[in-house]
């Protein structure tokens, strides 16, 4: 049976996953080099007056702030993993119990 | 006989004058089609902050034969100002910026019309008026383009007869002039705000 990962490894996996998901969502969402948006303006010309009507369509467009937040959080988790001791979440590792 | 003739002439002149006055039409700028909008743009380091509002209302009196006599007032419901980033929108409506709760309206009242040039249905003019934002009123001169569309209301709103008045204007104001977070965060958001008005008023018959 495989031993459960220790806290350090778990944090690193979460950090890596978060960074990966953040980059993928940002890349496939645009990639938008501006701010994150939850609506996008579309212009429709009014045939009678010739005015451009601004219609806001609800959509999620991740921006650089989203990417920075994802990578920043991943970096924090990765840094925390260095602080954590490499101890198993389900008690001591088999080799640790043997040593004891 | 002479007195009667004088009275008749004065009555005729008064009638003509009254007709001249009544030739001014009242255009309602609350657009049932929701096309009317004002867009705004502020420079910012990462990306310019652009937004718009469709919450425009107000009335303008316009005489196609005498465009220089234009008068009226336009109002924007402050809470209808929209930007695509929710956090920015929250900041924009907050007490530091527009303070929507205390100042629910932005208004512009026409005081004077100058440099009027009319070609067929299109009039270009410089309108001076009082712009009120966040409780601060400043006099402002704005170049506008007016297009009078006679009997075009039915094309826009079926079952309604009348005229349309299209108003277009682009100009810049400074947020510091209106006490909108003056002198603060100018490295993040520019002091200058570019405004573009695209409005149509209707005058049903």
PDB file of C-alpha atoms in Angstrom:
ATOM      1  CA  UNK A   1       0.000   0.000   0.000  1.00  0.00           C
ATOM      2  CA  UNK A   2       1.294   3.444  -0.954  1.00  0.00           C
ATOM      3  CA  UNK A   3       1.907   5.725   1.980  1.00  0.00           C
ATOM      4  CA  UNK A   4      -0.169   8.928   2.198  1.00  0.00           C
ATOM      5  CA  UNK A   5       1.760  12.025   1.036  1.00  0.00           C
ATOM      6  CA  UNK A   6       3.236  14.213   3.699  1.00  0.00           C
ATOM      7  CA  UNK A   7       2.105  17.829   4.156  1.00  0.00           C
ATOM      8  CA  UNK A   8       5.138  19.218   2.333  1.00  0.00           C
ATOM      9  CA  UNK A   9       4.486  17.149  -0.794  1.00  0.00           C
ATOM     10  CA  UNK A  10       0.754  17.830  -0.650  1.00  0.00           C
ATOM     11  CA  UNK A  11       1.304  21.615  -0.513  1.00  0.00           C
ATOM     12  CA  UNK A  12       3.694  21.400  -3.445  1.00  0.00           C
ATOM     13  CA  UNK A  13       1.190  19.422  -5.485  1.00  0.00           C
ATOM     14  CA  UNK A  14      -1.569  21.938  -4.696  1.00  0.00           C
ATOM     15  CA  UNK A  15       0.760  24.849  -5.543  1.00  0.00           C
ATOM     16  CA  UNK A  16       1.743  23.219  -8.843  1.00  0.00           C
ATOM     17  CA  UNK A  17      -1.880  22.409  -9.686  1.00  0.00           C
ATOM     18  CA  UNK A  18      -3.034  25.934  -8.862  1.00  0.00           C
ATOM     19  CA  UNK A  19      -0.301  27.500 -11.001  1.00  0.00           C
ATOM     20  CA  UNK A  20      -1.090  25.112 -13.854  1.00  0.00           C
ATOM     21  CA  UNK A  21      -4.857  25.718 -13.693  1.00  0.00           C
ATOM     22  CA  UNK A  22      -4.308  29.492 -13.429  1.00  0.00           C
ATOM     23  CA  UNK A  23      -2.083  29.568 -16.518  1.00  0.00           C
ATOM     24  CA  UNK A  24      -4.391  27.255 -18.511  1.00  0.00           C
ATOM     25  CA  UNK A  25      -7.552  29.236 -17.633  1.00  0.00           C
ATOM     26  CA  UNK A  26      -5.786  32.505 -18.515  1.00  0.00           C
ATOM     27  CA  UNK A  27      -4.370  31.125 -21.783  1.00  0.00           C
ATOM     28  CA  UNK A  28      -7.640  29.618 -22.961  1.00  0.00           C
ATOM     29  CA  UNK A  29      -9.651  32.612 -21.791  1.00  0.00           C
ATOM     30  CA  UNK A  30      -7.867  35.042 -24.049  1.00  0.00           C
ATOM     31  CA  UNK A  31      -5.040  35.429 -23.148  1.00  0.00           C
ATOM     32  CA  UNK A  32      -6.158  38.846 -21.947  1.00  0.00           C
ATOM     33  CA  UNK A  33      -3.286  41.151 -21.026  1.00  0.00           C
ATOM     34  CA  UNK A  34      -5.648  43.601 -19.320  1.00  0.00           C
ATOM     35  CA  UNK A  35      -7.797  43.422 -16.194  1.00  0.00           C
ATOM     36  CA  UNK A  36     -10.136  40.537 -15.437  1.00  0.00           C
ATOM     37  CA  UNK A  37     -13.623  41.208 -16.778  1.00  0.00           C
ATOM     38  CA  UNK A  38     -17.009  39.704 -15.990  1.00  0.00           C
ATOM     39  CA  UNK A  39     -18.725  41.456 -18.885  1.00  0.00           C
ATOM     40  CA  UNK A  40     -17.663  42.528 -22.340  1.00  0.00           C
ATOM     41  CA  UNK A  41     -19.001  45.465 -24.328  1.00  0.00           C
ATOM     42  CA  UNK A  42     -20.439  44.827 -27.775  1.00  0.00           C
ATOM     43  CA  UNK A  43     -21.543  47.633 -30.063  1.00  0.00           C
ATOM     44  CA  UNK A  44     -24.701  47.396 -32.145  1.00  0.00           C
ATOM     45  CA  UNK A  45     -25.484  50.103 -34.659  1.00  0.00           C
ATOM     46  CA  UNK A  46     -28.997  51.567 -34.510  1.00  0.00           C
ATOM     47  CA  UNK A  47     -30.195  51.694 -38.140  1.00  0.00           C
ATOM     48  CA  UNK A  48     -32.387  54.781 -37.703  1.00  0.00           C
ATOM     49  CA  UNK A  49     -30.154  57.093 -35.681  1.00  0.00           C
ATOM     50  CA  UNK A  50     -26.781  55.601 -36.620  1.00  0.00           C
ATOM     51  CA  UNK A  51     -25.826  55.553 -32.943  1.00  0.00           C
ATOM     52  CA  UNK A  52     -23.738  52.714 -31.549  1.00  0.00           C
ATOM     53  CA  UNK A  53     -25.590  50.961 -28.738  1.00  0.00           C
ATOM     54  CA  UNK A  54     -23.321  49.482 -26.069  1.00  0.00           C
ATOM     55  CA  UNK A  55     -24.512  46.061 -24.907  1.00  0.00           C
ATOM     56  CA  UNK A  56     -22.725  44.388 -21.991  1.00  0.00           C
ATOM     57  CA  UNK A  57     -22.568  40.617 -22.319  1.00  0.00           C
ATOM     58  CA  UNK A  58     -21.879  38.554 -19.217  1.00  0.00           C
ATOM     59  CA  UNK A  59     -18.747  36.490 -19.622  1.00  0.00           C
ATOM     60  CA  UNK A  60     -15.637  35.718 -17.600  1.00  0.00           C
ATOM     61  CA  UNK A  61     -12.417  36.919 -19.164  1.00  0.00           C
ATOM     62  CA  UNK A  62      -9.421  36.296 -16.884  1.00  0.00           C
ATOM     63  CA  UNK A  63      -6.813  39.029 -16.972  1.00  0.00           C
ATOM     64  CA  UNK A  64      -3.276  39.483 -15.751  1.00  0.00           C
ATOM     65  CA  UNK A  65      -4.581  40.173 -12.223  1.00  0.00           C
ATOM     66  CA  UNK A  66      -6.213  36.718 -12.239  1.00  0.00           C
ATOM     67  CA  UNK A  67      -2.982  35.118 -13.452  1.00  0.00           C
ATOM     68  CA  UNK A  68      -0.945  37.018 -10.861  1.00  0.00           C
ATOM     69  CA  UNK A  69      -3.342  35.983  -8.075  1.00  0.00           C
ATOM     70  CA  UNK A  70      -3.172  32.304  -9.102  1.00  0.00           C
ATOM     71  CA  UNK A  71       0.624  32.324  -9.393  1.00  0.00           C
ATOM     72  CA  UNK A  72       0.981  34.350  -6.198  1.00  0.00           C
ATOM     73  CA  UNK A  73      -1.163  31.932  -4.208  1.00  0.00           C
ATOM     74  CA  UNK A  74       0.777  29.024  -5.699  1.00  0.00           C
ATOM     75  CA  UNK A  75       4.027  30.708  -4.650  1.00  0.00           C
ATOM     76  CA  UNK A  76       2.723  31.196  -1.102  1.00  0.00           C
ATOM     77  CA  UNK A  77       1.715  27.529  -0.867  1.00  0.00           C
ATOM     78  CA  UNK A  78       5.079  26.472  -2.254  1.00  0.00           C
ATOM     79  CA  UNK A  79       6.870  28.676   0.273  1.00  0.00           C
ATOM     80  CA  UNK A  80       4.718  27.222   3.054  1.00  0.00           C
ATOM     81  CA  UNK A  81       5.770  23.738   1.982  1.00  0.00           C
ATOM     82  CA  UNK A  82       9.360  24.614   2.999  1.00  0.00           C
ATOM     83  CA  UNK A  83       8.157  25.574   6.445  1.00  0.00           C
ATOM     84  CA  UNK A  84       6.161  22.374   6.901  1.00  0.00           C
ATOM     85  CA  UNK A  85       7.870  19.301   8.156  1.00  0.00           C
ATOM     86  CA  UNK A  86       7.874  16.341   5.832  1.00  0.00           C
ATOM     87  CA  UNK A  87       5.590  14.353   8.124  1.00  0.00           C
ATOM     88  CA  UNK A  88       2.878  12.038   6.859  1.00  0.00           C
ATOM     89  CA  UNK A  89      -0.750  13.143   7.269  1.00  0.00           C
ATOM     90  CA  UNK A  90      -1.689   9.600   8.336  1.00  0.00           C
ATOM     91  CA  UNK A  91       0.888   9.226  11.041  1.00  0.00           C
ATOM     92  CA  UNK A  92       4.578   8.340  10.801  1.00  0.00           C
ATOM     93  CA  UNK A  93       6.050   6.794   7.664  1.00  0.00           C
ATOM     94  CA  UNK A  94       6.839   3.064   7.730  1.00  0.00           C
ATOM     95  CA  UNK A  95      10.596   3.708   7.812  1.00  0.00           C
ATOM     96  CA  UNK A  96      10.039   6.282  10.626  1.00  0.00           C
ATOM     97  CA  UNK A  97       8.161   3.700  12.743  1.00  0.00           C
ATOM     98  CA  UNK A  98      10.921   1.153  12.037  1.00  0.00           C
ATOM     99  CA  UNK A  99      13.519   3.637  13.176  1.00  0.00           C
ATOM    100  CA  UNK A 100      11.528   4.241  16.388  1.00  0.00           C
TER     101      UNK A 100
ATOM    102  CA  UNK B   1     -60.246 102.752 -37.913  1.00  0.00           C
ATOM    103  CA  UNK B   2     -56.537 103.533 -37.395  1.00  0.00           C
ATOM    104  CA  UNK B   3     -56.658 102.018 -33.878  1.00  0.00           C
ATOM    105  CA  UNK B   4     -58.352  98.884 -35.144  1.00  0.00           C
ATOM    106  CA  UNK B   5     -55.693  98.477 -37.833  1.00  0.00           C
ATOM    107  CA  UNK B   6     -52.893  98.905 -35.281  1.00  0.00           C
ATOM    108  CA  UNK B   7     -54.501  96.307 -32.997  1.00  0.00           C
ATOM    109  CA  UNK B   8     -54.839  93.921 -35.934  1.00  0.00           C
ATOM    110  CA  UNK B   9     -51.180  94.334 -36.902  1.00  0.00           C
ATOM    111  CA  UNK B  10     -50.017  93.829 -33.305  1.00  0.00           C
ATOM    112  CA  UNK B  11     -52.233  90.745 -32.982  1.00  0.00           C
ATOM    113  CA  UNK B  12     -50.743  89.336 -36.168  1.00  0.00           C
ATOM    114  CA  UNK B  13     -47.195  90.021 -34.971  1.00  0.00           C
ATOM    115  CA  UNK B  14     -47.963  88.512 -31.564  1.00  0.00           C
ATOM    116  CA  UNK B  15     -49.420  85.473 -33.269  1.00  0.00           C
ATOM    117  CA  UNK B  16     -46.342  85.078 -35.438  1.00  0.00           C
ATOM    118  CA  UNK B  17     -44.094  85.472 -32.431  1.00  0.00           C
ATOM    119  CA  UNK B  18     -46.076  82.881 -30.517  1.00  0.00           C
ATOM    120  CA  UNK B  19     -45.832  80.515 -33.452  1.00  0.00           C
ATOM    121  CA  UNK B  20     -42.098  81.142 -33.530  1.00  0.00           C
ATOM    122  CA  UNK B  21     -41.835  80.296 -29.823  1.00  0.00           C
ATOM    123  CA  UNK B  22     -44.020  77.210 -30.107  1.00  0.00           C
ATOM    124  CA  UNK B  23     -41.901  75.909 -33.023  1.00  0.00           C
ATOM    125  CA  UNK B  24     -39.455  74.661 -30.408  1.00  0.00           C
ATOM    126  CA  UNK B  25     -40.048  70.970 -29.905  1.00  0.00           C
ATOM    127  CA  UNK B  26     -39.508  69.145 -26.660  1.00  0.00           C
ATOM    128  CA  UNK B  27     -37.395  66.007 -27.036  1.00  0.00           C
ATOM    129  CA  UNK B  28     -37.419  63.346 -24.351  1.00  0.00           C
ATOM    130  CA  UNK B  29     -34.030  61.632 -23.983  1.00  0.00           C
ATOM    131  CA  UNK B  30     -35.262  58.686 -21.928  1.00  0.00           C
ATOM    132  CA  UNK B  31     -34.779  56.060 -24.596  1.00  0.00           C
ATOM    133  CA  UNK B  32     -37.249  53.142 -24.479  1.00  0.00           C
ATOM    134  CA  UNK B  33     -34.985  51.196 -26.842  1.00  0.00           C
ATOM    135  CA  UNK B  34     -31.982  51.534 -24.540  1.00  0.00           C
ATOM    136  CA  UNK B  35     -29.668  52.690 -27.317  1.00  0.00           C
ATOM    137  CA  UNK B  36     -28.706  55.993 -25.677  1.00  0.00           C
ATOM    138  CA  UNK B  37     -25.377  55.755 -23.969  1.00  0.00           C
ATOM    139  CA  UNK B  38     -22.470  57.715 -22.621  1.00  0.00           C
ATOM    140  CA  UNK B  39     -19.085  56.026 -22.655  1.00  0.00           C
ATOM    141  CA  UNK B  40     -16.140  57.062 -20.512  1.00  0.00           C
ATOM    142  CA  UNK B  41     -12.455  56.182 -20.613  1.00  0.00           C
ATOM    143  CA  UNK B  42      -9.650  56.755 -18.137  1.00  0.00           C
ATOM    144  CA  UNK B  43      -6.035  55.897 -18.842  1.00  0.00           C
ATOM    145  CA  UNK B  44      -4.453  53.334 -16.524  1.00  0.00           C
ATOM    146  CA  UNK B  45      -1.081  51.516 -16.621  1.00  0.00           C
ATOM    147  CA  UNK B  46      -2.210  47.964 -17.422  1.00  0.00           C
ATOM    148  CA  UNK B  47      -5.246  48.797 -19.526  1.00  0.00           C
ATOM    149  CA  UNK B  48      -7.448  51.862 -19.995  1.00  0.00           C
ATOM    150  CA  UNK B  49     -10.578  51.733 -17.864  1.00  0.00           C
ATOM    151  CA  UNK B  50     -13.575  51.956 -20.145  1.00  0.00           C
ATOM    152  CA  UNK B  51     -17.207  51.889 -19.194  1.00  0.00           C
ATOM    153  CA  UNK B  52     -20.598  53.197 -20.121  1.00  0.00           C
ATOM    154  CA  UNK B  53     -24.047  54.090 -18.929  1.00  0.00           C
ATOM    155  CA  UNK B  54     -27.435  53.774 -20.571  1.00  0.00           C
ATOM    156  CA  UNK B  55     -29.208  55.435 -17.651  1.00  0.00           C
ATOM    157  CA  UNK B  56     -29.716  58.756 -19.430  1.00  0.00           C
ATOM    158  CA  UNK B  57     -32.843  60.906 -19.188  1.00  0.00           C
ATOM    159  CA  UNK B  58     -33.801  64.561 -19.565  1.00  0.00           C
ATOM    160  CA  UNK B  59     -35.506  66.927 -21.943  1.00  0.00           C
ATOM    161  CA  UNK B  60     -34.193  69.267 -24.613  1.00  0.00           C
ATOM    162  CA  UNK B  61     -36.126  72.013 -26.391  1.00  0.00           C
ATOM    163  CA  UNK B  62     -34.993  72.298 -29.970  1.00  0.00           C
ATOM    164  CA  UNK B  63     -36.280  74.434 -32.802  1.00  0.00           C
ATOM    165  CA  UNK B  64     -35.050  73.165 -36.190  1.00  0.00           C
ATOM    166  CA  UNK B  65     -35.465  76.693 -37.576  1.00  0.00           C
ATOM    167  CA  UNK B  66     -33.479  78.197 -34.730  1.00  0.00           C
ATOM    168  CA  UNK B  67     -30.997  75.626 -33.328  1.00  0.00           C
ATOM    169  CA  UNK B  68     -29.196  78.323 -31.364  1.00  0.00           C
ATOM    170  CA  UNK B  69     -32.194  78.583 -29.040  1.00  0.00           C
ATOM    171  CA  UNK B  70     -31.637  75.072 -27.754  1.00  0.00           C
ATOM    172  CA  UNK B  71     -32.125  74.573 -24.034  1.00  0.00           C
ATOM    173  CA  UNK B  72     -32.613  71.686 -21.701  1.00  0.00           C
ATOM    174  CA  UNK B  73     -31.088  69.358 -19.172  1.00  0.00           C
ATOM    175  CA  UNK B  74     -29.680  65.848 -19.345  1.00  0.00           C
ATOM    176  CA  UNK B  75     -29.403  63.565 -16.354  1.00  0.00           C
ATOM    177  CA  UNK B  76     -27.431  60.376 -15.749  1.00  0.00           C
ATOM    178  CA  UNK B  77     -28.317  57.995 -12.926  1.00  0.00           C
ATOM    179  CA  UNK B  78     -24.900  57.550 -11.289  1.00  0.00           C
ATOM    180  CA  UNK B  79     -25.551  53.965 -10.198  1.00  0.00           C
ATOM    181  CA  UNK B  80     -25.963  52.931 -13.854  1.00  0.00           C
ATOM    182  CA  UNK B  81     -22.277  53.591 -14.612  1.00  0.00           C
ATOM    183  CA  UNK B  82     -20.769  50.250 -15.536  1.00  0.00           C
ATOM    184  CA  UNK B  83     -17.192  49.004 -15.910  1.00  0.00           C
ATOM    185  CA  UNK B  84     -16.389  45.366 -16.802  1.00  0.00           C
ATOM    186  CA  UNK B  85     -14.321  44.620 -13.676  1.00  0.00           C
ATOM    187  CA  UNK B  86     -16.565  44.104 -10.601  1.00  0.00           C
ATOM    188  CA  UNK B  87     -13.982  45.372  -8.117  1.00  0.00           C
ATOM    189  CA  UNK B  88     -13.400  48.523 -10.162  1.00  0.00           C
ATOM    190  CA  UNK B  89     -17.165  49.060 -10.360  1.00  0.00           C
ATOM    191  CA  UNK B  90     -17.377  48.775  -6.581  1.00  0.00           C
ATOM    192  CA  UNK B  91     -14.605  51.375  -6.226  1.00  0.00           C
ATOM    193  CA  UNK B  92     -16.209  53.649  -8.837  1.00  0.00           C
ATOM    194  CA  UNK B  93     -19.508  53.691  -6.919  1.00  0.00           C
ATOM    195  CA  UNK B  94     -17.844  54.086  -3.513  1.00  0.00           C
ATOM    196  CA  UNK B  95     -17.662  57.310  -1.482  1.00  0.00           C
ATOM    197  CA  UNK B  96     -14.030  57.890  -2.559  1.00  0.00           C
ATOM    198  CA  UNK B  97     -14.998  58.100  -6.212  1.00  0.00           C
ATOM    199  CA  UNK B  98     -18.573  58.920  -7.262  1.00  0.00           C
ATOM    200  CA  UNK B  99     -20.392  58.286  -3.975  1.00  0.00           C
ATOM    201  CA  UNK B 100     -23.486  56.919  -5.662  1.00  0.00           C
ATOM    202  CA  UNK B 101     -25.444  56.755  -2.412  1.00  0.00           C
ATOM    203  CA  UNK B 102     -25.093  60.499  -1.713  1.00  0.00           C
ATOM    204  CA  UNK B 103     -24.998  61.755  -5.301  1.00  0.00           C
ATOM    205  CA  UNK B 104     -27.434  59.682  -7.360  1.00  0.00           C
ATOM    206  CA  UNK B 105     -27.387  62.037 -10.363  1.00  0.00           C
ATOM    207  CA  UNK B 106     -24.942  63.608 -12.783  1.00  0.00           C
ATOM    208  CA  UNK B 107     -26.527  66.439 -14.737  1.00  0.00           C
ATOM    209  CA  UNK B 108     -25.783  68.918 -17.506  1.00  0.00           C
ATOM    210  CA  UNK B 109     -27.945  72.031 -17.970  1.00  0.00           C
ATOM    211  CA  UNK B 110     -27.598  74.053 -21.173  1.00  0.00           C
ATOM    212  CA  UNK B 111     -26.852  77.721 -20.558  1.00  0.00           C
ATOM    213  CA  UNK B 112     -25.700  79.049 -23.927  1.00  0.00           C
ATOM    214  CA  UNK B 113     -25.326  77.876 -27.513  1.00  0.00           C
ATOM    215  CA  UNK B 114     -22.688  79.439 -29.778  1.00  0.00           C
ATOM    216  CA  UNK B 115     -20.874  78.872 -33.107  1.00  0.00           C
ATOM    217  CA  UNK B 116     -24.004  77.375 -34.629  1.00  0.00           C
ATOM    218  CA  UNK B 117     -23.556  75.997 -38.133  1.00  0.00           C
ATOM    219  CA  UNK B 118     -26.434  74.184 -39.782  1.00  0.00           C
ATOM    220  CA  UNK B 119     -26.263  72.243 -43.029  1.00  0.00           C
ATOM    221  CA  UNK B 120     -29.589  70.633 -43.968  1.00  0.00           C
ATOM    222  CA  UNK B 121     -30.546  68.489 -40.952  1.00  0.00           C
ATOM    223  CA  UNK B 122     -27.200  68.643 -39.191  1.00  0.00           C
ATOM    224  CA  UNK B 123     -26.170  71.334 -36.749  1.00  0.00           C
ATOM    225  CA  UNK B 124     -22.758  71.777 -35.207  1.00  0.00           C
ATOM    226  CA  UNK B 125     -22.513  74.042 -32.197  1.00  0.00           C
ATOM    227  CA  UNK B 126     -20.653  74.744 -28.998  1.00  0.00           C
ATOM    228  CA  UNK B 127     -22.862  74.342 -25.992  1.00  0.00           C
ATOM    229  CA  UNK B 128     -21.914  75.932 -22.705  1.00  0.00           C
ATOM    230  CA  UNK B 129     -23.621  74.520 -19.689  1.00  0.00           C
ATOM    231  CA  UNK B 130     -23.354  73.552 -16.046  1.00  0.00           C
ATOM    232  CA  UNK B 131     -22.059  70.058 -15.409  1.00  0.00           C
ATOM    233  CA  UNK B 132     -22.779  68.724 -11.908  1.00  0.00           C
ATOM    234  CA  UNK B 133     -20.919  65.688 -10.617  1.00  0.00           C
ATOM    235  CA  UNK B 134     -20.666  64.642  -6.973  1.00  0.00           C
ATOM    236  CA  UNK B 135     -22.172  67.895  -5.773  1.00  0.00           C
ATOM    237  CA  UNK B 136     -19.711  70.081  -7.692  1.00  0.00           C
ATOM    238  CA  UNK B 137     -21.006  72.247 -10.546  1.00  0.00           C
ATOM    239  CA  UNK B 138     -18.666  73.595 -13.207  1.00  0.00           C
ATOM    240  CA  UNK B 139     -19.309  75.555 -16.374  1.00  0.00           C
ATOM    241  CA  UNK B 140     -18.193  73.657 -19.436  1.00  0.00           C
ATOM    242  CA  UNK B 141     -18.207  74.277 -23.194  1.00  0.00           C
ATOM    243  CA  UNK B 142     -18.784  71.194 -25.285  1.00  0.00           C
ATOM    244  CA  UNK B 143     -18.738  70.779 -29.088  1.00  0.00           C
ATOM    245  CA  UNK B 144     -21.884  68.924 -30.169  1.00  0.00           C
ATOM    246  CA  UNK B 145     -23.359  67.584 -33.369  1.00  0.00           C
ATOM    247  CA  UNK B 146     -27.142  67.534 -33.619  1.00  0.00           C
ATOM    248  CA  UNK B 147     -29.083  65.705 -36.297  1.00  0.00           C
ATOM    249  CA  UNK B 148     -32.767  66.477 -36.674  1.00  0.00           C
ATOM    250  CA  UNK B 149     -34.654  63.508 -38.124  1.00  0.00           C
ATOM    251  CA  UNK B 150     -38.137  64.673 -39.054  1.00  0.00           C
ATOM    252  CA  UNK B 151     -40.908  62.038 -38.923  1.00  0.00           C
ATOM    253  CA  UNK B 152     -38.393  59.283 -38.130  1.00  0.00           C
ATOM    254  CA  UNK B 153     -39.810  58.279 -34.764  1.00  0.00           C
ATOM    255  CA  UNK B 154     -42.121  55.696 -36.330  1.00  0.00           C
ATOM    256  CA  UNK B 155     -39.129  53.978 -37.923  1.00  0.00           C
ATOM    257  CA  UNK B 156     -37.678  53.520 -34.461  1.00  0.00           C
ATOM    258  CA  UNK B 157     -40.819  53.006 -32.425  1.00  0.00           C
ATOM    259  CA  UNK B 158     -43.675  51.588 -34.474  1.00  0.00           C
ATOM    260  CA  UNK B 159     -47.144  53.046 -33.683  1.00  0.00           C
ATOM    261  CA  UNK B 160     -45.576  56.380 -32.757  1.00  0.00           C
ATOM    262  CA  UNK B 161     -45.398  59.415 -35.005  1.00  0.00           C
ATOM    263  CA  UNK B 162     -42.916  62.193 -34.412  1.00  0.00           C
ATOM    264  CA  UNK B 163     -39.385  63.460 -34.799  1.00  0.00           C
ATOM    265  CA  UNK B 164     -35.990  62.453 -33.479  1.00  0.00           C
ATOM    266  CA  UNK B 165     -33.058  64.564 -32.381  1.00  0.00           C
ATOM    267  CA  UNK B 166     -29.679  62.824 -32.329  1.00  0.00           C
ATOM    268  CA  UNK B 167     -26.985  64.358 -30.167  1.00  0.00           C
ATOM    269  CA  UNK B 168     -23.323  63.401 -30.418  1.00  0.00           C
ATOM    270  CA  UNK B 169     -20.489  64.891 -28.399  1.00  0.00           C
ATOM    271  CA  UNK B 170     -16.954  63.988 -27.365  1.00  0.00           C
ATOM    272  CA  UNK B 171     -15.030  65.916 -24.762  1.00  0.00           C
ATOM    273  CA  UNK B 172     -12.704  65.554 -21.786  1.00  0.00           C
ATOM    274  CA  UNK B 173     -13.163  66.532 -18.154  1.00  0.00           C
ATOM    275  CA  UNK B 174     -10.859  66.267 -15.153  1.00  0.00           C
ATOM    276  CA  UNK B 175     -12.010  64.212 -12.188  1.00  0.00           C
ATOM    277  CA  UNK B 176     -10.090  66.494  -9.834  1.00  0.00           C
ATOM    278  CA  UNK B 177     -12.318  69.411 -10.953  1.00  0.00           C
ATOM    279  CA  UNK B 178     -15.317  67.577  -9.524  1.00  0.00           C
ATOM    280  CA  UNK B 179     -13.766  66.325  -6.292  1.00  0.00           C
ATOM    281  CA  UNK B 180     -13.523  62.734  -7.511  1.00  0.00           C
ATOM    282  CA  UNK B 181     -10.605  61.386  -5.484  1.00  0.00           C
ATOM    283  CA  UNK B 182      -8.621  64.552  -6.348  1.00  0.00           C
ATOM    284  CA  UNK B 183      -4.850  64.214  -6.549  1.00  0.00           C
ATOM    285  CA  UNK B 184      -5.082  60.571  -5.493  1.00  0.00           C
ATOM    286  CA  UNK B 185      -4.025  57.461  -7.387  1.00  0.00           C
ATOM    287  CA  UNK B 186      -3.202  59.462 -10.531  1.00  0.00           C
ATOM    288  CA  UNK B 187      -0.390  57.002 -11.281  1.00  0.00           C
ATOM    289  CA  UNK B 188      -3.063  54.275 -11.400  1.00  0.00           C
ATOM    290  CA  UNK B 189      -5.983  56.153 -12.931  1.00  0.00           C
ATOM    291  CA  UNK B 190      -5.611  59.303 -15.025  1.00  0.00           C
ATOM    292  CA  UNK B 191      -7.093  62.616 -13.950  1.00  0.00           C
ATOM    293  CA  UNK B 192      -8.639  63.092 -17.374  1.00  0.00           C
ATOM    294  CA  UNK B 193     -11.867  61.353 -18.308  1.00  0.00           C
ATOM    295  CA  UNK B 194     -12.786  61.082 -21.974  1.00  0.00           C
ATOM    296  CA  UNK B 195     -16.531  61.199 -22.506  1.00  0.00           C
ATOM    297  CA  UNK B 196     -18.535  60.297 -25.588  1.00  0.00           C
ATOM    298  CA  UNK B 197     -22.260  60.993 -25.770  1.00  0.00           C
ATOM    299  CA  UNK B 198     -24.444  59.079 -28.228  1.00  0.00           C
ATOM    300  CA  UNK B 199     -28.027  60.119 -27.557  1.00  0.00           C
ATOM    301  CA  UNK B 200     -31.330  60.328 -29.348  1.00  0.00           C
ATOM    302  CA  UNK B 201     -34.370  62.212 -28.092  1.00  0.00           C
ATOM    303  CA  UNK B 202     -37.906  61.709 -29.281  1.00  0.00           C
ATOM    304  CA  UNK B 203     -40.705  64.183 -29.799  1.00  0.00           C
ATOM    305  CA  UNK B 204     -44.013  62.364 -30.385  1.00  0.00           C
ATOM    306  CA  UNK B 205     -46.766  64.226 -32.252  1.00  0.00           C
TER     307      UNK B 205
END
